[in-house]
């Protein structure tokens, strides 16, 4: 029997991400868009505040609040609660919504 | 050395007496109540820090704390490449210092690091690659780093196994002094040498917090084996840097990603250099055992999983086959990922932290292995003197508020 092509084998083991508009789709259609809920500082903020906003990261180990975009699909932005150790998607919510109750929102 | 000096004569003598006299290469001591310096992280960088603290600065009471076993993190998960083909003078000085140490460390540590300076060739597949490659080549020469520009004919005669098809080869930058070293030997060599100076290597010791005094200075490390007092604390934990910084109460400009690596089944020798192909997204070398050791880009989203995702696996394997189509039937023996600490400017963070008493060595991202001697030497200097070494000054945390970043995003050759 002809062995399956590498590509189809990989498709079968692909991590699925639930787009709120398109349903579960393969991970390579999506792009991680950074940590969620980081309020932009006022333009008059000092250098240290801007440095914090631009560079410092929560870099959560475990359930993290993230922005994602369905880049090669509908192109819509949305939020995920994703475990950065198991890669399990714990919740999906809209781009303008607050995070669900299952996680305590960390400080920005 | 507790394990005695290694030599050909010693090997002969032990061989004749049934190999019963070697002794362990390092001890497994109980933690003491207080050390002059406590280093968190028993990978290459942490153990090298302990070694240089003892050897260069004469510090005697040193402990290295490791949650798992030494060399079990990124030191055991890299693709063993050593090189110094960086763009900015600050980086070139740093990485070439490390490469110069690698060139003589086997002798210094009395441990064979199996350094093989087989060269690293970065291929140019398009006119744009040629321009960028020439730019890298010129920058390296200006920085005093050895570099050669090879044209396509020269490359195909030096690496006759290359079979470019969709990605023609137009030239490439060769650093002859680059190559590979055995990753475990680097860890074990530094561990054995540090132990011979009396450094306590405490494996299975997980840090759960830090204790500060009334002035806010960190004075002790809390661990699963009790509290350990410390005159100074150094962090060298790569992808877990953020979690230790959380325990200490400060934030870092670090995001942790998975970086995958792959090993094929062993093949007859056909590749005697390290090849890097930015356009196909793959770099590869052949180990002494004949296995192809290769890797490529970072995984697409932050991860602490230490395992890779299929899209990048597919991309990297496809890149290898673009260079060597005849490998299509070769099977993978192993695949794994390390948890790498990526910083916005792809340069390391070396120096003091916002918490007095704690210094850090992190942010090497996808290229920490090659820098082990430099990272260890510079963190040791910081811990022993309380001041950054001149070579480390540009790499301090303050660069993120001054804006003086050292952008080495192109230095890996692969888009990270």
Coordinates of C-alpha atoms in Angstrom, one line a residue:
Chain A
X1 CA 0.0 0.0 0.0
X2 CA 1.3 3.5 -0.8
X3 CA 2.3 5.3 2.3
X4 CA 0.4 8.6 2.9
X5 CA 2.2 11.7 1.9
X6 CA 4.0 13.7 4.6
X7 CA 1.6 16.6 4.1
X8 CA -1.5 14.6 4.7
X9 CA 0.0 12.9 7.7
X10 CA 0.8 16.2 9.2
X11 CA -2.7 17.6 8.4
X12 CA -4.1 14.7 10.4
X13 CA -2.1 15.6 13.5
X14 CA -2.6 19.3 13.1
X15 CA -3.6 21.4 16.1
X16 CA -7.1 22.9 15.6
X17 CA -7.9 26.4 16.7
X18 CA -11.5 27.4 17.0
X19 CA -12.2 30.5 15.0
X20 CA -15.4 32.1 16.4
X21 CA -16.5 32.8 12.8
X22 CA -15.2 29.7 10.8
X23 CA -15.1 27.0 13.5
X24 CA -12.1 24.7 14.1
X25 CA -9.3 25.2 11.5
X26 CA -5.7 24.1 11.3
X27 CA -3.2 26.1 13.3
X28 CA -1.1 27.3 10.3
X29 CA -4.1 29.4 9.1
X30 CA -3.8 31.5 12.2
X31 CA -1.3 34.0 13.5
X32 CA -0.5 34.8 17.2
X33 CA -1.1 38.5 17.7
X34 CA 0.5 39.1 21.1
X35 CA -0.6 39.3 24.7
X36 CA -4.2 40.5 25.2
X37 CA -5.5 43.4 27.3
X38 CA -2.4 45.6 27.4
X39 CA -3.7 49.2 27.7
X40 CA -1.7 51.7 25.6
X41 CA -0.1 54.4 27.8
X42 CA -0.9 58.0 27.4
X43 CA 1.3 59.8 24.8
X44 CA 2.7 62.0 27.6
X45 CA 3.9 58.9 29.6
X46 CA 7.6 58.8 30.5
X47 CA 10.2 56.5 28.9
X48 CA 10.0 53.9 31.6
X49 CA 6.3 53.5 31.1
X50 CA 6.7 53.2 27.4
X51 CA 9.5 50.7 27.8
X52 CA 7.2 48.6 30.0
X53 CA 4.4 48.7 27.4
X54 CA 6.6 48.1 24.4
X55 CA 9.0 45.4 25.7
X56 CA 8.0 43.8 29.0
X57 CA 5.9 40.7 28.8
X58 CA 3.8 38.6 31.1
X59 CA 5.1 35.5 29.2
X60 CA 2.6 33.4 31.1
X61 CA 3.4 29.7 31.7
X62 CA -0.1 28.1 31.8
X63 CA -3.4 29.7 30.8
X64 CA -2.6 32.9 28.9
X65 CA -4.9 35.6 27.4
X66 CA -3.9 36.1 23.8
X67 CA -4.9 37.9 20.6
X68 CA -5.1 35.8 17.4
X69 CA -6.0 36.5 13.9
X70 CA -7.4 34.1 11.3
X71 CA -4.8 35.3 8.8
X72 CA -5.4 32.7 6.0
X73 CA -9.2 32.5 6.7
X74 CA -11.7 35.1 7.5
X75 CA -9.1 37.6 8.6
X76 CA -10.9 38.4 11.8
X77 CA -9.2 39.1 15.2
X78 CA -10.4 37.4 18.4
X79 CA -9.1 36.4 21.8
X80 CA -8.0 32.9 23.1
X81 CA -7.4 31.6 26.5
X82 CA -4.6 29.1 25.7
X83 CA -2.5 27.0 28.0
X84 CA 1.1 27.6 26.9
X85 CA 2.3 24.3 28.4
X86 CA -0.4 21.9 27.0
X87 CA -1.4 24.1 24.0
X88 CA -5.0 23.4 25.0
X89 CA -7.5 26.1 24.0
X90 CA -9.6 26.8 27.1
X91 CA -11.9 29.6 25.8
X92 CA -12.6 31.8 22.8
X93 CA -14.0 35.3 23.1
X94 CA -14.6 38.4 20.9
X95 CA -11.9 41.0 20.2
X96 CA -13.7 43.6 22.2
X97 CA -14.9 41.3 25.0
X98 CA -13.5 41.0 28.5
X99 CA -11.9 37.6 29.4
X100 CA -14.2 34.9 30.8
X101 CA -14.4 34.2 34.5
X102 CA -12.3 31.1 34.4
X103 CA -9.0 33.0 34.6
X104 CA -7.9 35.8 36.9
X105 CA -6.8 38.6 34.7
X106 CA -3.2 39.4 35.4
X107 CA -1.9 42.9 35.8
X108 CA -0.9 44.5 32.5
Chain B
X1 CA 40.2 16.9 39.7
X2 CA 38.4 14.4 42.0
X3 CA 38.0 12.1 39.0
X4 CA 41.8 12.5 38.3
X5 CA 43.3 14.0 35.2
X6 CA 42.2 12.5 31.9
X7 CA 45.0 11.5 29.6
X8 CA 46.0 8.7 27.1
X9 CA 48.3 7.3 29.8
X10 CA 45.5 7.3 32.3
X11 CA 43.2 5.5 29.9
X12 CA 45.8 2.8 29.3
X13 CA 46.4 2.4 33.1
X14 CA 42.6 2.2 33.8
X15 CA 42.1 -0.1 30.9
X16 CA 44.7 -2.5 32.3
X17 CA 43.0 -2.4 35.8
X18 CA 39.5 -3.0 34.6
X19 CA 38.3 0.6 34.6
X20 CA 37.6 0.5 38.4
X21 CA 39.6 3.7 39.3
X22 CA 37.9 6.5 37.4
X23 CA 35.6 7.9 40.1
X24 CA 32.6 10.2 39.5
X25 CA 33.3 13.4 37.6
X26 CA 31.4 15.5 40.1
X27 CA 29.9 15.1 43.6
X28 CA 26.2 15.2 44.6
X29 CA 26.5 17.1 47.9
X30 CA 23.9 18.2 50.4
X31 CA 23.1 21.9 50.2
X32 CA 24.9 24.1 52.8
X33 CA 23.0 26.9 54.6
X34 CA 24.9 29.7 52.9
X35 CA 27.0 30.3 49.8
X36 CA 28.9 33.4 48.6
X37 CA 27.2 33.0 45.2
X38 CA 24.1 30.9 44.3
X39 CA 23.5 30.3 40.5
X40 CA 20.1 29.2 39.4
X41 CA 20.2 27.0 36.3
X42 CA 22.5 24.0 35.8
X43 CA 22.9 24.3 32.0
X44 CA 26.0 25.3 30.2
X45 CA 25.7 29.0 31.1
X46 CA 25.1 28.3 34.8
X47 CA 27.9 25.8 35.1
X48 CA 30.3 28.0 33.1
X49 CA 29.4 30.9 35.5
X50 CA 30.4 28.8 38.5
X51 CA 33.6 27.7 36.8
X52 CA 34.7 31.2 35.9
X53 CA 33.7 32.5 39.4
X54 CA 36.0 30.0 41.0
X55 CA 38.8 30.1 38.5
X56 CA 39.0 33.7 37.4
X57 CA 37.6 35.4 40.6
X58 CA 38.7 33.0 43.3
X59 CA 35.2 32.7 44.8
X60 CA 35.1 29.5 46.8
X61 CA 31.6 28.9 48.2
X62 CA 29.5 28.5 45.1
X63 CA 26.3 26.5 44.5
X64 CA 24.6 25.7 41.2
X65 CA 20.9 24.9 41.6
X66 CA 19.2 22.8 38.9
X67 CA 15.5 21.8 39.0
X68 CA 16.1 18.6 36.9
X69 CA 19.5 17.3 35.9
X70 CA 22.4 19.3 34.6
X71 CA 22.3 19.9 30.8
X72 CA 18.7 18.6 30.6
X73 CA 17.2 21.9 29.3
X74 CA 18.4 23.8 26.2
X75 CA 22.0 22.7 26.7
X76 CA 20.7 19.2 25.8
X77 CA 18.3 20.4 23.1
X78 CA 20.3 22.5 20.7
X79 CA 22.0 21.7 17.4
X80 CA 25.5 22.2 18.7
X81 CA 26.6 24.9 16.3
X82 CA 29.3 27.4 17.3
X83 CA 29.9 30.6 15.2
X84 CA 30.5 34.3 15.5
X85 CA 29.1 35.7 12.2
X86 CA 27.2 38.6 13.8
X87 CA 26.5 42.0 12.4
X88 CA 27.1 44.6 15.2
X89 CA 30.5 45.2 16.8
X90 CA 29.1 44.5 20.3
X91 CA 27.8 41.1 19.2
X92 CA 30.8 40.2 17.2
X93 CA 33.0 40.9 20.3
X94 CA 30.8 38.8 22.5
X95 CA 30.3 35.8 20.3
X96 CA 33.9 35.7 19.0
X97 CA 35.1 35.7 22.6
X98 CA 33.0 32.6 23.1
X99 CA 34.3 31.0 19.9
X100 CA 37.9 31.7 21.0
X101 CA 37.2 30.0 24.3
X102 CA 35.7 27.0 22.6
X103 CA 38.9 26.8 20.5
X104 CA 41.0 26.1 23.6
X105 CA 38.5 24.9 26.3
X106 CA 39.1 21.2 25.8
X107 CA 42.7 21.7 27.0
X108 CA 41.7 24.1 29.7
X109 CA 38.9 21.9 31.1
X110 CA 40.8 18.6 30.5
X111 CA 37.7 17.4 28.8
X112 CA 37.2 16.7 25.1
X113 CA 34.5 19.1 23.9
X114 CA 34.8 17.5 20.4
X115 CA 35.1 20.9 18.8
X116 CA 35.1 20.6 15.1
X117 CA 35.8 23.8 13.2
X118 CA 34.3 22.5 9.9
X119 CA 33.0 25.9 8.8
X120 CA 29.6 27.4 8.5
X121 CA 28.3 28.3 5.1
X122 CA 25.3 30.6 4.7
X123 CA 23.8 30.1 1.3
X124 CA 22.5 32.9 -1.0
X125 CA 19.7 31.7 -3.3
X126 CA 18.4 35.0 -4.8
X127 CA 20.0 38.4 -5.8
X128 CA 18.6 39.8 -2.5
X129 CA 20.3 37.0 -0.5
X130 CA 23.5 37.9 -2.3
X131 CA 23.2 41.5 -1.2
X132 CA 22.4 40.6 2.3
X133 CA 25.2 38.0 2.3
X134 CA 27.7 40.5 1.1
X135 CA 26.5 42.9 3.8
X136 CA 27.1 40.2 6.4
X137 CA 30.5 39.3 4.9
X138 CA 31.6 43.0 5.0
X139 CA 30.3 43.5 8.5
X140 CA 32.2 40.4 9.7
X141 CA 35.4 41.6 8.1
X142 CA 35.0 45.0 9.6
X143 CA 34.5 43.4 13.0
X144 CA 37.7 41.4 12.6
X145 CA 35.9 38.1 12.2
X146 CA 37.1 35.6 9.6
X147 CA 34.8 35.4 6.6
X148 CA 35.0 34.4 3.0
X149 CA 32.6 35.1 0.1
X150 CA 32.3 31.9 -2.0
X151 CA 30.8 31.9 -5.5
X152 CA 28.5 29.2 -6.7
X153 CA 31.1 27.1 -8.4
X154 CA 33.3 27.0 -5.3
X155 CA 30.3 26.1 -3.1
X156 CA 29.3 23.2 -5.4
X157 CA 32.9 21.9 -5.5
X158 CA 33.2 22.1 -1.7
X159 CA 29.8 20.6 -1.0
X160 CA 29.2 18.3 -4.0
X161 CA 26.2 16.6 -2.4
X162 CA 24.1 19.8 -2.8
X163 CA 21.5 19.4 -5.5
X164 CA 19.8 22.8 -5.8
X165 CA 16.7 22.9 -8.0
X166 CA 14.0 25.4 -7.1
X167 CA 16.5 27.4 -5.1
X168 CA 19.6 28.0 -7.2
X169 CA 22.8 28.8 -5.3
X170 CA 24.3 32.1 -6.2
X171 CA 27.0 32.3 -3.5
X172 CA 27.5 32.2 0.2
X173 CA 29.3 33.5 3.3
X174 CA 31.7 31.0 4.9
X175 CA 33.1 31.3 8.4
X176 CA 35.8 28.6 8.5
X177 CA 36.3 28.9 12.3
X178 CA 32.7 28.1 12.9
X179 CA 31.6 24.5 13.4
X180 CA 30.1 22.2 16.0
X181 CA 31.0 21.1 19.5
X182 CA 29.5 18.2 21.6
X183 CA 26.7 19.8 23.7
X184 CA 26.8 17.2 26.6
X185 CA 30.6 17.5 26.8
X186 CA 30.4 21.2 27.2
X187 CA 28.0 20.8 30.2
X188 CA 30.0 17.9 31.7
X189 CA 33.4 19.6 31.1
X190 CA 32.3 22.8 33.0
X191 CA 30.6 20.7 35.7
X192 CA 33.6 18.6 36.3
X193 CA 36.0 21.6 36.3
X194 CA 33.7 23.6 38.6
X195 CA 33.4 20.7 41.0
X196 CA 37.1 20.4 41.2
X197 CA 37.2 24.0 42.6
X198 CA 34.6 22.9 45.2
X199 CA 31.5 24.2 43.5
X200 CA 28.4 22.4 44.9
X201 CA 26.2 21.2 42.0
X202 CA 22.7 20.6 43.4
X203 CA 20.5 18.7 41.0
X204 CA 16.8 18.1 41.8
X205 CA 16.8 21.5 43.6
X206 CA 13.9 23.7 42.5
X207 CA 13.7 27.4 43.3
X208 CA 10.3 28.3 44.8
X209 CA 11.1 31.9 45.8
X210 CA 13.5 34.5 47.0
X211 CA 13.9 36.2 50.4
X212 CA 14.8 39.8 50.6
X213 CA 16.1 41.8 53.6
X214 CA 14.7 45.2 54.8
X215 CA 16.5 47.1 52.1
X216 CA 14.9 45.0 49.4
X217 CA 18.1 43.1 48.6
X218 CA 17.7 39.4 47.8
X219 CA 19.7 37.5 50.4
X220 CA 18.4 33.9 50.1
X221 CA 16.9 31.4 47.7
X222 CA 14.0 29.3 48.8
X223 CA 14.1 25.8 47.4
X224 CA 12.4 22.4 47.8
X225 CA 15.4 21.5 49.9
X226 CA 15.2 24.4 52.2
X227 CA 16.4 28.0 52.3
X228 CA 19.9 28.7 51.0
X229 CA 21.5 32.0 51.9
X230 CA 23.4 33.8 49.1
X231 CA 25.8 36.7 49.0
X232 CA 24.9 37.2 45.4
X233 CA 22.4 35.4 43.1
X234 CA 22.8 34.7 39.4
X235 CA 19.9 33.5 37.1
X236 CA 20.8 31.5 34.0
X237 CA 17.6 29.7 33.2
X238 CA 16.8 30.6 29.5
X239 CA 13.1 29.9 28.7
X240 CA 12.1 30.0 32.4
X241 CA 13.6 33.4 33.1
X242 CA 10.2 35.1 33.2
X243 CA 9.0 32.6 35.9
X244 CA 12.0 33.2 38.1
X245 CA 11.7 37.0 37.6
X246 CA 8.1 36.7 38.7
X247 CA 9.2 35.0 41.9
X248 CA 11.7 37.8 42.5
X249 CA 9.3 40.6 41.6
X250 CA 10.4 42.0 38.3
X251 CA 9.4 41.8 34.6
X252 CA 11.6 40.9 31.6
X253 CA 11.3 41.7 27.9
X254 CA 11.3 38.0 27.1
X255 CA 8.8 35.7 25.3
X256 CA 9.3 31.9 25.5
X257 CA 8.9 29.9 22.2
X258 CA 9.6 26.4 21.2
X259 CA 12.5 25.9 18.9
X260 CA 12.6 22.5 17.2
X261 CA 15.5 20.3 16.2
X262 CA 15.7 17.0 14.3
X263 CA 18.0 14.1 14.0
X264 CA 17.9 11.6 11.1
X265 CA 19.0 8.0 11.1
X266 CA 22.8 7.7 10.6
X267 CA 24.1 7.9 7.0
X268 CA 27.5 7.6 5.5
X269 CA 29.5 10.8 5.7
X270 CA 28.6 13.2 2.9
X271 CA 28.5 16.7 4.5
X272 CA 31.6 18.0 6.2
X273 CA 30.4 21.6 6.9
X274 CA 27.5 23.3 8.5
X275 CA 25.0 24.5 5.9
X276 CA 22.5 27.3 6.4
X277 CA 19.9 28.1 3.9
X278 CA 17.7 31.1 4.9
X279 CA 15.5 30.9 1.8
X280 CA 14.5 27.3 2.4
X281 CA 14.4 27.8 6.2
X282 CA 16.7 25.0 7.2
X283 CA 20.2 24.5 8.6
X284 CA 22.0 21.2 8.8
X285 CA 25.2 19.5 9.8
X286 CA 26.2 15.8 9.9
X287 CA 27.3 14.5 13.3
X288 CA 30.3 12.2 13.9
X289 CA 27.8 9.3 14.1
X290 CA 26.5 10.2 10.7
X291 CA 23.1 11.5 11.7
X292 CA 21.9 14.7 10.1
X293 CA 21.2 17.3 12.8
X294 CA 19.0 20.1 11.5
X295 CA 16.6 22.8 12.5
X296 CA 14.9 25.9 11.3
X297 CA 12.5 28.6 12.4
X298 CA 10.8 29.0 15.7
X299 CA 7.3 27.7 16.3
X300 CA 4.6 30.2 15.6
X301 CA 3.3 31.0 19.1
X302 CA 4.6 31.2 22.6
X303 CA 5.1 27.8 24.3
X304 CA 6.7 26.1 27.3
X305 CA 5.9 22.6 26.0
X306 CA 9.4 21.6 24.9
X307 CA 7.9 19.9 21.9
X308 CA 7.3 21.2 18.4
X309 CA 4.3 21.7 16.3
X310 CA 3.7 19.9 12.9
X311 CA 3.6 23.0 10.6
X312 CA 7.2 23.9 11.4
X313 CA 8.3 20.3 11.3
X314 CA 6.9 20.1 7.7
X315 CA 8.5 23.4 6.7
X316 CA 12.0 22.5 8.0
X317 CA 12.0 19.0 6.5
X318 CA 10.8 20.5 3.2
X319 CA 13.7 23.0 3.4
X320 CA 16.2 20.1 3.9
X321 CA 14.8 18.3 0.9
X322 CA 15.1 21.4 -1.3
X323 CA 18.9 21.3 -0.7
X324 CA 19.2 17.5 -0.7
X325 CA 16.3 15.8 -2.6
X326 CA 18.0 12.4 -2.3
X327 CA 17.2 12.5 1.4
X328 CA 13.5 12.1 0.8
X329 CA 13.5 8.5 2.0
X330 CA 15.6 9.1 5.1
X331 CA 13.7 8.7 8.3
X332 CA 13.9 10.9 11.4
X333 CA 15.3 9.3 14.5
X334 CA 14.4 12.0 17.0
X335 CA 12.6 15.3 17.1
X336 CA 12.4 17.7 20.1
X337 CA 12.1 21.3 21.1
X338 CA 13.8 23.6 23.6
X339 CA 12.0 26.5 25.3
X340 CA 14.0 29.5 24.1
X341 CA 13.9 33.0 25.6
X342 CA 13.4 35.4 22.7
X343 CA 14.0 39.2 23.1
X344 CA 12.9 41.9 20.7
X345 CA 16.3 42.7 19.4
X346 CA 17.5 39.0 19.4
X347 CA 20.4 40.0 21.7
X348 CA 21.0 38.6 25.2
X349 CA 20.3 40.3 28.5
X350 CA 23.4 40.4 30.8
X351 CA 23.8 42.3 34.0
X352 CA 22.0 43.5 37.2
X353 CA 18.2 43.3 37.6
X354 CA 15.8 45.7 39.3
X355 CA 16.2 43.5 42.4
X356 CA 19.5 44.2 44.2
X357 CA 21.5 41.1 44.7
X358 CA 20.2 39.3 41.6
X359 CA 22.0 39.4 38.3
X360 CA 20.8 37.7 35.1
X361 CA 22.1 36.0 32.0
X362 CA 19.2 35.3 29.6
X363 CA 17.7 36.3 26.3
X364 CA 20.0 34.2 24.1
X365 CA 16.9 33.0 22.3
X366 CA 17.8 30.6 19.6
X367 CA 21.6 30.9 19.9
X368 CA 22.6 30.2 23.5
X369 CA 24.8 27.2 23.1
X370 CA 27.5 28.9 21.1
X371 CA 27.7 31.7 23.7
X372 CA 28.1 29.5 26.8
X373 CA 31.7 30.5 27.6
X374 CA 30.9 34.2 27.1
X375 CA 27.7 34.1 29.1
X376 CA 29.4 32.3 31.9
X377 CA 32.4 34.6 32.0
X378 CA 30.4 37.8 31.9
X379 CA 27.8 36.7 34.5
X380 CA 30.7 35.6 36.8
X381 CA 32.3 39.0 36.4
X382 CA 29.0 40.7 37.4
X383 CA 28.5 38.5 40.4
X384 CA 32.1 38.7 41.6
X385 CA 32.6 42.5 41.2
X386 CA 29.0 43.9 41.3
X387 CA 29.8 45.6 38.0
X388 CA 29.2 44.5 34.4
X389 CA 32.2 43.6 32.3
X390 CA 32.9 46.2 29.5
X391 CA 31.9 43.5 27.0
X392 CA 28.5 43.1 28.7
X393 CA 27.7 46.8 29.2
X394 CA 25.7 47.2 25.9
X395 CA 23.6 44.2 26.8
X396 CA 22.1 45.5 30.0
X397 CA 18.3 45.7 30.7
X398 CA 18.4 49.5 30.6
X399 CA 18.7 49.3 26.8
X400 CA 15.0 48.8 26.5
X401 CA 14.3 52.2 28.1
X402 CA 17.2 54.1 26.4
X403 CA 16.2 52.6 23.1
X404 CA 19.8 51.5 22.3
X405 CA 18.8 48.1 21.1
X406 CA 21.3 45.8 19.3
X407 CA 19.2 44.4 16.5
X408 CA 20.6 41.0 15.5
X409 CA 17.3 39.7 14.0
X410 CA 19.1 38.7 10.8
X411 CA 22.1 37.0 12.5
X412 CA 20.5 33.6 12.9
X413 CA 20.0 33.5 9.1
X414 CA 16.5 32.0 9.7
X415 CA 13.6 34.3 10.4
X416 CA 12.9 33.9 14.1

